[in-house]
Coordinates of N, CA, C and O in Angstrom, one line a residue:
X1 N -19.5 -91.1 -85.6 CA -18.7 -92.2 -84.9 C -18.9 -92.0 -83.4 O -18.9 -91.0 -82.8
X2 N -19.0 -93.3 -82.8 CA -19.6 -93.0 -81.4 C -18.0 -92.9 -80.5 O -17.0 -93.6 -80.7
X3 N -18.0 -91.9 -79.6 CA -17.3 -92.1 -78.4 C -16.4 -93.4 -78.0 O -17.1 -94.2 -77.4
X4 N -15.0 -93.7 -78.3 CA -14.4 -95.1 -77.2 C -14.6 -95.4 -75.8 O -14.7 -94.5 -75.0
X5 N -14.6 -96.7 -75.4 CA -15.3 -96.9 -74.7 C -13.9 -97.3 -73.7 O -13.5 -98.4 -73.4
X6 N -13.4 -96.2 -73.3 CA -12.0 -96.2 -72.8 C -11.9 -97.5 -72.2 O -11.0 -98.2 -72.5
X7 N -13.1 -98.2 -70.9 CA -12.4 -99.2 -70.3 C -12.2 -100.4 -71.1 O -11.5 -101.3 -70.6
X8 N -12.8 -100.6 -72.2 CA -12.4 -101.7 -73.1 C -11.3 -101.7 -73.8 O -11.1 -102.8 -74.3
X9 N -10.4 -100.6 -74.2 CA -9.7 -100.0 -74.3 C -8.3 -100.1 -73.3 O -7.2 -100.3 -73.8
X10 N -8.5 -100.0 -72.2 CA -7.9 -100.5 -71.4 C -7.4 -101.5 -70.9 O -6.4 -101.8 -70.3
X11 N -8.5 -102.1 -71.3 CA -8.7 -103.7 -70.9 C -7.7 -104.5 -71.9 O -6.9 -105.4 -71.8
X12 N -8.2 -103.8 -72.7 CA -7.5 -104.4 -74.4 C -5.6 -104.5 -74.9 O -5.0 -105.3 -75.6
X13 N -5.1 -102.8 -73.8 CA -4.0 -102.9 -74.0 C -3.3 -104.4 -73.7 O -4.0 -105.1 -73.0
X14 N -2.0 -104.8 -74.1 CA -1.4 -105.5 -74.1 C -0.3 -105.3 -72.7 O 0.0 -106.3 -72.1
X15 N 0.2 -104.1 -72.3 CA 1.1 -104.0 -71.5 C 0.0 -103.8 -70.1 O -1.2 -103.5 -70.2
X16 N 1.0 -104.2 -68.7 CA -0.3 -104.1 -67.9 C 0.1 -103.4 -67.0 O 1.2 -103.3 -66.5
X17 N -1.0 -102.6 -66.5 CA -1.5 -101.4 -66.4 C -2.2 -101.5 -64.6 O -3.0 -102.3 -64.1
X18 N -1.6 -100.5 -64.0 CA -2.6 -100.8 -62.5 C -2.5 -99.2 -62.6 O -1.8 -98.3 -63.2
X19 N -3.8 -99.2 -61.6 CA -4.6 -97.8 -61.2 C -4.5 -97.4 -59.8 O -5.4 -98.0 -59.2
X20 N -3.7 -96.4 -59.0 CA -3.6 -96.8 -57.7 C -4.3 -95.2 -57.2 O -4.3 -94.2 -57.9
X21 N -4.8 -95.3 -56.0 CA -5.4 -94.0 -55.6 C -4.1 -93.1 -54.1 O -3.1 -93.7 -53.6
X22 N -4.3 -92.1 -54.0 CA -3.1 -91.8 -53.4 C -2.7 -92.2 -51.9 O -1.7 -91.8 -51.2
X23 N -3.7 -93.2 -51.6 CA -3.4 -94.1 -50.2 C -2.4 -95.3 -50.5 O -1.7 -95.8 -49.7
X24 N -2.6 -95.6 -52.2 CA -2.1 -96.8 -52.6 C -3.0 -98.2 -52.8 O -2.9 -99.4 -53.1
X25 N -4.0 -97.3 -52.3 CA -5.1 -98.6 -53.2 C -5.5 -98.9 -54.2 O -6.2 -98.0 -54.7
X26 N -5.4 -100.1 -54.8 CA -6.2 -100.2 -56.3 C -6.9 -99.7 -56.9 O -8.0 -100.4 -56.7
X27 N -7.1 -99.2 -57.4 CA -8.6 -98.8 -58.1 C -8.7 -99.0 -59.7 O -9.4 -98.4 -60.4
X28 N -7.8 -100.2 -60.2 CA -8.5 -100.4 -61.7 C -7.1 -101.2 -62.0 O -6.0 -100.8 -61.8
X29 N -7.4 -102.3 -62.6 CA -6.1 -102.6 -63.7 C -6.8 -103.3 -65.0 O -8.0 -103.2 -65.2
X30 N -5.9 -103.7 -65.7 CA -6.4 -104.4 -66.6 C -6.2 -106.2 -66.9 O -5.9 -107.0 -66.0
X31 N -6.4 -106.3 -68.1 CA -6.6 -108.0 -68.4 C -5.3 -108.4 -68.6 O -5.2 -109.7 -68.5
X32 N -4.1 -107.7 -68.8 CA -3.0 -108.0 -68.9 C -2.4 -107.7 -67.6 O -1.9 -108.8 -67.3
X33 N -2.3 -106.9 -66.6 CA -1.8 -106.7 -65.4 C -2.5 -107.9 -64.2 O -1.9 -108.0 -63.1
X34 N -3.6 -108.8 -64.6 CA -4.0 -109.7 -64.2 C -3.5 -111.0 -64.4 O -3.3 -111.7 -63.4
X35 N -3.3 -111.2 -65.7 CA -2.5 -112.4 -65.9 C -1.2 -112.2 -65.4 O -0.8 -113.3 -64.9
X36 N -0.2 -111.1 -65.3 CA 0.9 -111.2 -65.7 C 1.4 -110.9 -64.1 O 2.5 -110.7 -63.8
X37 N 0.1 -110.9 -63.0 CA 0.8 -110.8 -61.9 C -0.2 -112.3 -60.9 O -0.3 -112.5 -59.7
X38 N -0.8 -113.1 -62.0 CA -1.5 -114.2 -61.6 C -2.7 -114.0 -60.4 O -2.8 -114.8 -59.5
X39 N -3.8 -112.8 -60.8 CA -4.5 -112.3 -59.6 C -6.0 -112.2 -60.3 O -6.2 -112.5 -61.4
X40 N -6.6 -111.9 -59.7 CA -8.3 -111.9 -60.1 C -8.4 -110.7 -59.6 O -7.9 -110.4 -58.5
X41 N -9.3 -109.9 -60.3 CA -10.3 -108.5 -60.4 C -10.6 -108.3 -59.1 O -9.9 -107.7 -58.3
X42 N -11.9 -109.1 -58.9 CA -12.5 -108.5 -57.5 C -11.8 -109.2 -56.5 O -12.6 -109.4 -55.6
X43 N -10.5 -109.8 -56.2 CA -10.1 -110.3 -55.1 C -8.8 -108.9 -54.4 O -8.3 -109.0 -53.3
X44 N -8.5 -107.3 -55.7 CA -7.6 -107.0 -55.9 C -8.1 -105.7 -55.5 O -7.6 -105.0 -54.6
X45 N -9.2 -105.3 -56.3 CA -9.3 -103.6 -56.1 C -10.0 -103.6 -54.7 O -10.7 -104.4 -54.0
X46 N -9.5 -101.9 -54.5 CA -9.7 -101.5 -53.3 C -8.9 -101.8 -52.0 O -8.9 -101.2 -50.9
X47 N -8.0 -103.0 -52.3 CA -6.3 -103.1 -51.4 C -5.6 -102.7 -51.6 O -5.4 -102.3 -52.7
X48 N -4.8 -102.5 -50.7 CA -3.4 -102.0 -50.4 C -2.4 -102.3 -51.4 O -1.6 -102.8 -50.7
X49 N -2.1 -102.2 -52.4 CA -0.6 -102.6 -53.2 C 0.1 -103.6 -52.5 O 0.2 -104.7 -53.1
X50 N 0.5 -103.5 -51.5 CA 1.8 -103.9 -50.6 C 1.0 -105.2 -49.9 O 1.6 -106.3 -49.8
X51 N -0.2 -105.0 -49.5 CA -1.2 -106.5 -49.2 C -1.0 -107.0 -50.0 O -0.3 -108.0 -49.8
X52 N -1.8 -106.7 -51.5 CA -1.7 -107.6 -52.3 C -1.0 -108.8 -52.6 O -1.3 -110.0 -52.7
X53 N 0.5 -107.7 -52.8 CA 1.5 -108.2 -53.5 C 3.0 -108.3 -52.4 O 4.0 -107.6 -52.8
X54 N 3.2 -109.0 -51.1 CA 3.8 -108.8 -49.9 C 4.9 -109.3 -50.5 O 4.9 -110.2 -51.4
X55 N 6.1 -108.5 -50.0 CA 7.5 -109.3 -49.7 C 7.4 -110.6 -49.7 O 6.4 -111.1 -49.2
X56 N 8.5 -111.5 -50.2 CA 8.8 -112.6 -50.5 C 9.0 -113.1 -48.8 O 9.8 -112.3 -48.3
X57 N 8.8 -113.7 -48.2 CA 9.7 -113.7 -46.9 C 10.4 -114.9 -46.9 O 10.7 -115.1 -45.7
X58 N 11.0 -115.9 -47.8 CA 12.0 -116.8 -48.1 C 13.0 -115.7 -48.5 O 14.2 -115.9 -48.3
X59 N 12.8 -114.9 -49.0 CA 14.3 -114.1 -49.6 C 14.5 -112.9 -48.8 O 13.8 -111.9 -48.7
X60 N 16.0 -113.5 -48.0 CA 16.2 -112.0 -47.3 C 16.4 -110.9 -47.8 O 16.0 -109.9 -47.3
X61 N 17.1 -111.1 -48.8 CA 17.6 -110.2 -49.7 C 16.8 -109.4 -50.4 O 17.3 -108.6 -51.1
X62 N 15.3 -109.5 -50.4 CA 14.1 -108.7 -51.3 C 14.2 -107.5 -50.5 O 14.3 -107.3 -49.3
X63 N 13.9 -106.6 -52.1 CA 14.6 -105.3 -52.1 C 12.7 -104.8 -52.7 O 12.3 -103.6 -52.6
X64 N 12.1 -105.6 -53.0 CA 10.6 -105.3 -54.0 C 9.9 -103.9 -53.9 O 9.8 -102.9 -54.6
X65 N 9.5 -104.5 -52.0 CA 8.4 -103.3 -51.3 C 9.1 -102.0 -51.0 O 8.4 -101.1 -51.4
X66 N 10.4 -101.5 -50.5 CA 10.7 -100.8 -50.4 C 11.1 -100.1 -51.7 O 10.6 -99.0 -51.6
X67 N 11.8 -100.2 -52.8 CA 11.8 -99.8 -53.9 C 10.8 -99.4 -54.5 O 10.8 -98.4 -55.3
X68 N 9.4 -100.2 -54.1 CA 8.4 -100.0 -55.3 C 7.8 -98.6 -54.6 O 7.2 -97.8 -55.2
X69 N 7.9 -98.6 -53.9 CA 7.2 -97.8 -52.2 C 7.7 -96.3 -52.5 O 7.0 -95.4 -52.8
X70 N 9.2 -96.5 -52.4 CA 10.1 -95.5 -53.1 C 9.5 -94.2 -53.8 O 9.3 -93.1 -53.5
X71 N 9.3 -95.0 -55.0 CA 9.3 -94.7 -56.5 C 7.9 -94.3 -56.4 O 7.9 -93.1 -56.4
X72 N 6.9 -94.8 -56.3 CA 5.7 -94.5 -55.7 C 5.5 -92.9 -54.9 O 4.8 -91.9 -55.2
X73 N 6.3 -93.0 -53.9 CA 5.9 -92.0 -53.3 C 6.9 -90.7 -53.4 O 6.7 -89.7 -52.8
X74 N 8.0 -91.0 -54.5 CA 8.8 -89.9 -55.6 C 7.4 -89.7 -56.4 O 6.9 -88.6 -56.0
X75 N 6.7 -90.2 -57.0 CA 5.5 -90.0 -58.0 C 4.6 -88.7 -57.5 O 4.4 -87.7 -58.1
X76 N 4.1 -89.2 -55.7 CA 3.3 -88.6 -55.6 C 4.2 -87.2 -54.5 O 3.5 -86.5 -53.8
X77 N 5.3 -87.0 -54.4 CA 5.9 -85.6 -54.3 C 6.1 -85.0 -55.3 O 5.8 -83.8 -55.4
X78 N 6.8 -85.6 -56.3 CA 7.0 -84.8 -57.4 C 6.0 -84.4 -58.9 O 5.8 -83.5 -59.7
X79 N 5.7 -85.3 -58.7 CA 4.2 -85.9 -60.3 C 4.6 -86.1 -61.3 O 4.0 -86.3 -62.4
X80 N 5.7 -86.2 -61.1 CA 7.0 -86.7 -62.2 C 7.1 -88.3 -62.5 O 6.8 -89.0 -61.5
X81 N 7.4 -89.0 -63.7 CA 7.0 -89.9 -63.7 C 8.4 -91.0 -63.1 O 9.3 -90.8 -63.9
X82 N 8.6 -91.8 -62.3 CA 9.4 -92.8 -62.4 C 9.7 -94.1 -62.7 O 9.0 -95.0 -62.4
X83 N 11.0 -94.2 -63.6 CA 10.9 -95.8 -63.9 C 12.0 -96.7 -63.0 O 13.1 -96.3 -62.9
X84 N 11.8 -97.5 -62.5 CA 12.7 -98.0 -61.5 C 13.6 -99.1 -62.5 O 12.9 -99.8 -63.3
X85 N 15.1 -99.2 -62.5 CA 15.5 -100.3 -63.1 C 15.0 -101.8 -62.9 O 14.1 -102.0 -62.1
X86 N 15.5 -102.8 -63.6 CA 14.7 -104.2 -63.5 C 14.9 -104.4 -61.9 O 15.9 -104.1 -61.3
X87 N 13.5 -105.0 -61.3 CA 13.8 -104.9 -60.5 C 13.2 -106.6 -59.7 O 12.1 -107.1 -59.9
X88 N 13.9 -107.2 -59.2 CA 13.4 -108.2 -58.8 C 12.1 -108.2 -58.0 O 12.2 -107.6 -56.9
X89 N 10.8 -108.9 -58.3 CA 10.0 -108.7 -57.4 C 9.0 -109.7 -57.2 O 7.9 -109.4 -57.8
X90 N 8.9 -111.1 -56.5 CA 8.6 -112.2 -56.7 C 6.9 -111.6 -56.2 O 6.7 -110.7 -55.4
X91 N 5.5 -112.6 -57.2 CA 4.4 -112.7 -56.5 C 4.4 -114.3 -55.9 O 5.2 -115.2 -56.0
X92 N 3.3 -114.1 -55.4 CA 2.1 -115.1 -55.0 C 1.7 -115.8 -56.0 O 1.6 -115.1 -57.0
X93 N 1.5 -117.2 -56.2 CA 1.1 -118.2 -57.3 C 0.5 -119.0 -56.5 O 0.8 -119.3 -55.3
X94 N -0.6 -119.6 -57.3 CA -1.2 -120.8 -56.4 C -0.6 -122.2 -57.1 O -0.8 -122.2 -58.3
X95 N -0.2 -122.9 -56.6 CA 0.5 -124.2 -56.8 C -0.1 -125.6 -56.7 O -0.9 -125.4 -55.9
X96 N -0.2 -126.7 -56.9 CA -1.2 -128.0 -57.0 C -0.6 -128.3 -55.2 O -1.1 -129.1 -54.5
X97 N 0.7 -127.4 -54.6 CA 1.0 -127.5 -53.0 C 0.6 -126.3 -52.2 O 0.7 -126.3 -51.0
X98 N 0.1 -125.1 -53.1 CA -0.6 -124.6 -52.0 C 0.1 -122.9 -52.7 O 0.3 -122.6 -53.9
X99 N 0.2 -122.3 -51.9 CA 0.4 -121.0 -52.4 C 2.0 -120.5 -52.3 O 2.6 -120.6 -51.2
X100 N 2.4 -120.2 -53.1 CA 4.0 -120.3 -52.8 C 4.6 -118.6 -53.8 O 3.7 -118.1 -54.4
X101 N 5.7 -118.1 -53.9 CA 6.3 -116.9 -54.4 C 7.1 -117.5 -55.2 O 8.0 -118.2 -54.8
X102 N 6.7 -117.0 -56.8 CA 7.7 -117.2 -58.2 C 8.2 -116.0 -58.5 O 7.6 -114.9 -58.6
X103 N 10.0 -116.3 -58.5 CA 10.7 -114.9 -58.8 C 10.1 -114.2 -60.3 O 9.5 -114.6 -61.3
X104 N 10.4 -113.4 -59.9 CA 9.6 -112.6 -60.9 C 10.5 -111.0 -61.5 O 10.4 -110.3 -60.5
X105 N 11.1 -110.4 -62.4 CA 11.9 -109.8 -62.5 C 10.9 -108.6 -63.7 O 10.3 -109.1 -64.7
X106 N 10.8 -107.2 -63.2 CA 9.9 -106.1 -63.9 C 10.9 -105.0 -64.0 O 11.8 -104.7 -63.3
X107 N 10.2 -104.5 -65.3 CA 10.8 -102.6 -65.5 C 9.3 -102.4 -65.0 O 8.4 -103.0 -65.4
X108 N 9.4 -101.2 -63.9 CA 7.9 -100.8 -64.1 C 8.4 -99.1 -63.5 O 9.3 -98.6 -62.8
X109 N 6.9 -98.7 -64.7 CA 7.1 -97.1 -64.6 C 6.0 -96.7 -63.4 O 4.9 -97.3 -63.3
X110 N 6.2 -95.7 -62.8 CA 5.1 -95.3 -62.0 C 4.7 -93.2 -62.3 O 5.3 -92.2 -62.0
X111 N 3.5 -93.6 -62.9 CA 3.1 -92.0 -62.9 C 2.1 -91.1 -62.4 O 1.4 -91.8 -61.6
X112 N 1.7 -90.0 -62.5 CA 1.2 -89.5 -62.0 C -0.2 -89.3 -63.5 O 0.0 -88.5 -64.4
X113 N -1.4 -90.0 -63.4 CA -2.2 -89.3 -64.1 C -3.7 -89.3 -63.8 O -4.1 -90.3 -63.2
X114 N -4.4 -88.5 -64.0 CA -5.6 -87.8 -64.0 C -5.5 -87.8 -62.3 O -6.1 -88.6 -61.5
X115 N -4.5 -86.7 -62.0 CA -4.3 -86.3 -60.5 C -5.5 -86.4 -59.9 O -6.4 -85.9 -60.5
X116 N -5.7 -87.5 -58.4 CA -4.6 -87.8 -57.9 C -4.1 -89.4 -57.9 O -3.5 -90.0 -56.9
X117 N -4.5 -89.9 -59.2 CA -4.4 -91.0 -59.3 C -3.0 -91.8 -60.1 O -2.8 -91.6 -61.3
X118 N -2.3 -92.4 -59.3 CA -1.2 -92.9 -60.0 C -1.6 -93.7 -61.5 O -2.7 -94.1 -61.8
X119 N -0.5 -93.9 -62.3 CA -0.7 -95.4 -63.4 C 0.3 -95.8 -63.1 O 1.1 -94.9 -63.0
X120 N 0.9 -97.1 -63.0 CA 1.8 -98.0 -63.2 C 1.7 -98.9 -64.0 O 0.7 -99.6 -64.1
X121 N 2.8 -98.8 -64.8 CA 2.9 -99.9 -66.1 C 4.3 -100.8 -66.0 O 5.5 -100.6 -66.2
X122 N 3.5 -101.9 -65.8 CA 4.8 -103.2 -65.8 C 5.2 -103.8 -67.3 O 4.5 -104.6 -67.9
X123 N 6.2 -103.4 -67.6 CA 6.9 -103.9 -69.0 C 7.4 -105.6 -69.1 O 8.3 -105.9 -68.4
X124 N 6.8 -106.3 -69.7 CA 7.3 -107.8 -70.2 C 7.9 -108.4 -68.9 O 8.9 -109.2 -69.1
X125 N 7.6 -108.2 -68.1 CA 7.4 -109.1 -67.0 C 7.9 -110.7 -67.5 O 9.0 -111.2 -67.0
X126 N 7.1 -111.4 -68.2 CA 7.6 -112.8 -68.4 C 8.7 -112.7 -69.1 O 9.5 -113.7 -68.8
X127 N 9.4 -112.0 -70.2 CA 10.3 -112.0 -71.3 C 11.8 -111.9 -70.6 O 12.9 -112.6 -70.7
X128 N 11.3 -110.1 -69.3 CA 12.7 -110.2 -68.2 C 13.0 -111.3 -67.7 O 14.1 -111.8 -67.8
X129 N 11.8 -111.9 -67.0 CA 12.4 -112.9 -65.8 C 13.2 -114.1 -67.0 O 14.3 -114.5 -66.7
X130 N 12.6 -114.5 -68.2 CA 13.5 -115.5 -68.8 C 14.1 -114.8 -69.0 O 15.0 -115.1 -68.2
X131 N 14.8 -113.4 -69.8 CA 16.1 -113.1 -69.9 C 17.3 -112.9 -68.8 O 18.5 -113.0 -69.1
X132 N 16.7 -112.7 -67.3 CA 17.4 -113.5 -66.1 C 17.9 -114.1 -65.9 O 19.1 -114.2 -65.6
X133 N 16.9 -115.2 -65.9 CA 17.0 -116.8 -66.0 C 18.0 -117.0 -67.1 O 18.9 -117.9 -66.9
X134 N 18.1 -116.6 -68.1 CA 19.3 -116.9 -69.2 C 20.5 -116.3 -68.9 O 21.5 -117.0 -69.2
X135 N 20.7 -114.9 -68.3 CA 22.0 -114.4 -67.9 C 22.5 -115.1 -66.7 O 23.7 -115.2 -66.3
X136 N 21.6 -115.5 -66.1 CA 22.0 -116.3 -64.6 C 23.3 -118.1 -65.0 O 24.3 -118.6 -64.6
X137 N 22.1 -118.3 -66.2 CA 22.8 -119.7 -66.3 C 24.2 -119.7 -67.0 O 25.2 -120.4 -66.9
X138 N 24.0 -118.3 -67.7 CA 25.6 -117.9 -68.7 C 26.2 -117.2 -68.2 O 27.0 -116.8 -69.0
X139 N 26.3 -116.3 -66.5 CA 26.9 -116.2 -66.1 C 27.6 -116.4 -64.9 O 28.6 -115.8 -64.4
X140 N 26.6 -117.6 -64.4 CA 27.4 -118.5 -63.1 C 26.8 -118.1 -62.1 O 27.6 -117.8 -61.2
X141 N 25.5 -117.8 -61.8 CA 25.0 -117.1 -61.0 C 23.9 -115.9 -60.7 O 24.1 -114.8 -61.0
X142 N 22.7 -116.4 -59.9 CA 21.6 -114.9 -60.0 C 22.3 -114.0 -59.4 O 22.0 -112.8 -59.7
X143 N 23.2 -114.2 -58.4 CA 23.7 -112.4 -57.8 C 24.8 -111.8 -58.7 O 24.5 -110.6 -58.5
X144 N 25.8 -111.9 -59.6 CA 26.0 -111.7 -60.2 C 25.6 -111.2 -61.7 O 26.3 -110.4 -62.4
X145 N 24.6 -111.8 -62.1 CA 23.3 -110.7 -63.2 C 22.8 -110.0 -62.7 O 23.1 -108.9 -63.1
X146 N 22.1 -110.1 -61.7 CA 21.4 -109.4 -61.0 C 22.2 -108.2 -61.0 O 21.8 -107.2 -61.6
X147 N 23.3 -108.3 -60.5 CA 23.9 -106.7 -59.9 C 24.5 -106.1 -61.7 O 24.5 -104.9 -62.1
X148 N 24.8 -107.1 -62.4 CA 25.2 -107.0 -63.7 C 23.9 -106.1 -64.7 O 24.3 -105.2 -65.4
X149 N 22.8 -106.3 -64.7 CA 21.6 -105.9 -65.1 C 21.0 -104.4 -64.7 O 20.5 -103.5 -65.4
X150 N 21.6 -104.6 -62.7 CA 20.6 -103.6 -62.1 C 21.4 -102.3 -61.9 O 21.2 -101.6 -60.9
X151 N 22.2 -102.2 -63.0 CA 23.0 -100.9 -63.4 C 22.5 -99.5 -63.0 O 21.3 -99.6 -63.4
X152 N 22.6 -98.6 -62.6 CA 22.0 -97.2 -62.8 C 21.4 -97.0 -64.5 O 22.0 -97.3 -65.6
X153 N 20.2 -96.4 -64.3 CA 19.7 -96.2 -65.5 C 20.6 -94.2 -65.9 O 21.2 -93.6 -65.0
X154 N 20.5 -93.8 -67.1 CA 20.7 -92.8 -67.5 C 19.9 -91.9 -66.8 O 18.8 -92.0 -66.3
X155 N 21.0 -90.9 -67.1 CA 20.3 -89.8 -66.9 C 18.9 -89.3 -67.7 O 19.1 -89.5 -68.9
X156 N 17.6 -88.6 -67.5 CA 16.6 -88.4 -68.4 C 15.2 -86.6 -68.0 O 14.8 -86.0 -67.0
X157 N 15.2 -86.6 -68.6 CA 14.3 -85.6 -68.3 C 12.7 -86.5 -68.4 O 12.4 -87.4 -69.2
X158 N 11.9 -85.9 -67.3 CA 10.3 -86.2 -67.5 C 9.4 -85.2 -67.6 O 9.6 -84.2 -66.9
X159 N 8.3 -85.3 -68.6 CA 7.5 -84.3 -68.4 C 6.4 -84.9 -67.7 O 6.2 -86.1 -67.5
X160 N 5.4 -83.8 -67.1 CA 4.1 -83.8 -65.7 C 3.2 -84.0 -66.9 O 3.2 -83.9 -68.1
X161 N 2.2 -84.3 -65.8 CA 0.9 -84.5 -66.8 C 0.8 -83.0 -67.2 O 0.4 -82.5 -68.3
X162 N 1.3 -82.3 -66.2 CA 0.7 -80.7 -66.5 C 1.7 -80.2 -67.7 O 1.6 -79.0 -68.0
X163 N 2.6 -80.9 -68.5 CA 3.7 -80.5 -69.5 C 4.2 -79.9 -69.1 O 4.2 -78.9 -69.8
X164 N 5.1 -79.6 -67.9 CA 6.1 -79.0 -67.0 C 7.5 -79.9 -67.2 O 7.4 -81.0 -67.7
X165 N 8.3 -79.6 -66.8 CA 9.5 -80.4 -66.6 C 9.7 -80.9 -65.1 O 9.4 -80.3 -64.0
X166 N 10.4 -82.2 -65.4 CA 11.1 -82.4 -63.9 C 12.3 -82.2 -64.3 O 12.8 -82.0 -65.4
X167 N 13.1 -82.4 -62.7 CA 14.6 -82.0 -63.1 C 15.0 -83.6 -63.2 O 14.3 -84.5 -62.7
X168 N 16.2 -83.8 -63.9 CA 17.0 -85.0 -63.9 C 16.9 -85.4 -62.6 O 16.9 -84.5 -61.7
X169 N 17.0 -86.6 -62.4 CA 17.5 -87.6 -61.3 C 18.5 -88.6 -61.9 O 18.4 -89.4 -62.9
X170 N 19.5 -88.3 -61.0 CA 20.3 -89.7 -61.0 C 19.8 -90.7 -60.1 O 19.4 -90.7 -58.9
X171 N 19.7 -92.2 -61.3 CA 19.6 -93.6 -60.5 C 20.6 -94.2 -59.5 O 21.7 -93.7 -59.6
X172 N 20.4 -95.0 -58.6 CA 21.3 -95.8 -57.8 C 21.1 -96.9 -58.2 O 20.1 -97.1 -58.8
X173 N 22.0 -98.1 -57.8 CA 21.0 -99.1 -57.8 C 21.2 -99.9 -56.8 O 21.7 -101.0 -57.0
X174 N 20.6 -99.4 -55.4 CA 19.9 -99.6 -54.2 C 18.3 -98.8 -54.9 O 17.3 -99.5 -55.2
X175 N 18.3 -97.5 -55.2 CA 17.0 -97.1 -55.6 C 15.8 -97.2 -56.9 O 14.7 -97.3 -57.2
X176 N 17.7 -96.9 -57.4 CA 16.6 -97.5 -58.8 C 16.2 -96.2 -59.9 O 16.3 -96.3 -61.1
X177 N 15.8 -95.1 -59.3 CA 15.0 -94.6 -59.7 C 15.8 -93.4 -60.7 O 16.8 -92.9 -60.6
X178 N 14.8 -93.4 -61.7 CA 15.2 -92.6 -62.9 C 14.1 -91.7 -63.5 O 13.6 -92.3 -64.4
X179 N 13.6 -90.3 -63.2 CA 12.1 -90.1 -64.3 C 12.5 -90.2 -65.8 O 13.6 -89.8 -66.2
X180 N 11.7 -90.7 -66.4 CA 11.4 -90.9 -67.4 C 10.3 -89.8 -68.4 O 9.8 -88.8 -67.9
X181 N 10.1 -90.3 -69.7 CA 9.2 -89.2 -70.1 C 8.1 -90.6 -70.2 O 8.4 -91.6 -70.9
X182 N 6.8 -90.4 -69.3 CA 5.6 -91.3 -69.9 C 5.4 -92.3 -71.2 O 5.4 -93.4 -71.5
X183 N 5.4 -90.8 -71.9 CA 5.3 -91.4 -73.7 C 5.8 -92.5 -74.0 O 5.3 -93.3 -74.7
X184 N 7.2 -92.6 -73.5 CA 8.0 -93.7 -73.7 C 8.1 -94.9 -73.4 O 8.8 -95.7 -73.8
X185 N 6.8 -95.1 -72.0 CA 6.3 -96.4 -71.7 C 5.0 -96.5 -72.1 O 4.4 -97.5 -71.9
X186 N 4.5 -95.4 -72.9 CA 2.5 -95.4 -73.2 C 2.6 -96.4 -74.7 O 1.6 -96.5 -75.3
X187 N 3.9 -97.0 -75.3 CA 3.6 -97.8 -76.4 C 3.4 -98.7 -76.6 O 3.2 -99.1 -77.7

């Protein structure tokens, strides 16, 4: 039986998947992390994260880059893996008026694997933002779900790529941040 052909494989999972190097440049996503953040391949790798994918600048209130930034760079002090609570984080869309930012609501985990290269895995992206969109309308308001939703996550243990432990972290939710154990977002 011949060897998998991991990036097809990759390509293939369903949850989407980015590859970041420890500057924070891209270096790989997949077919789902494409659609699900409305971007093209070679327009993406080898940028900045935070270029890519910039603060909303109609919303004062975006919390995105600094959160994601955070959590990110918890990843690469500790190599522990982090999941940030849902977190509001509008992209870039191109529009029949030109290019404009659709709210956009993610769980995304950020880890540490085949050091020194991060993975980030964005969970149901379209499913959150309509489940949002549905708590918003049934409960009178996005600032009020919002803060209703962006609860502190539990407390949890994470294991390292190296099968080490991290220690618990308590979430805020200004920060967000919770480790997690990988496995639990690798399904």
């Amino acid at each position: 039986m011949p060897a998998p052909d991991f990036r097809v494989l990759f390509d293939a999972t369903p949850s989407p998947y980015l590859v970041l190097d420890p500057d924070l440049r891209i270096v790989s996503v997949n077919q789902a992390y494409l659609q699900a953040t409305s971007t093209v391949y070679d327009q993406i790798i080898g940028r900045e994260i935070f270029n890519v994918f910039p603060e909303n600048p109609d919303d004062p209130a975006a919390s995105g880059v600094p959160n994601l930034r955070a959590s990110l760079h918890r990843v690469l002090q500790t190599q522990c893996a982090d999941t940030m609570a849902i977190q509001k984080y509008d992209i870039q869309v191109n529009s029949p008026e030109g290019v404009r930012f659709e709210e956009r609501y993610w769980v995304v985990c950020d880890a540490m694997v085949a050091p020194p290269y991060l993975l980030q895995i964005r969970r149901r992206s379209i499913a959150i933002t309509h489940d949002m969109f549905r708590l918003c309308s049934e409960r009178g308001g996005r600032d009020a779900s919002v803060s209703a939703i962006q609860a502190p996550a539990p407390h949890a243990r994470a294991t390292t790529t190296a099968g080490e432990r991290c220690s618990p972290r308590r979430a805020d939710s200004t920060r967000s941040a919770a480790a997690y154990p990988l496995r639990q977002w690798a399904s």
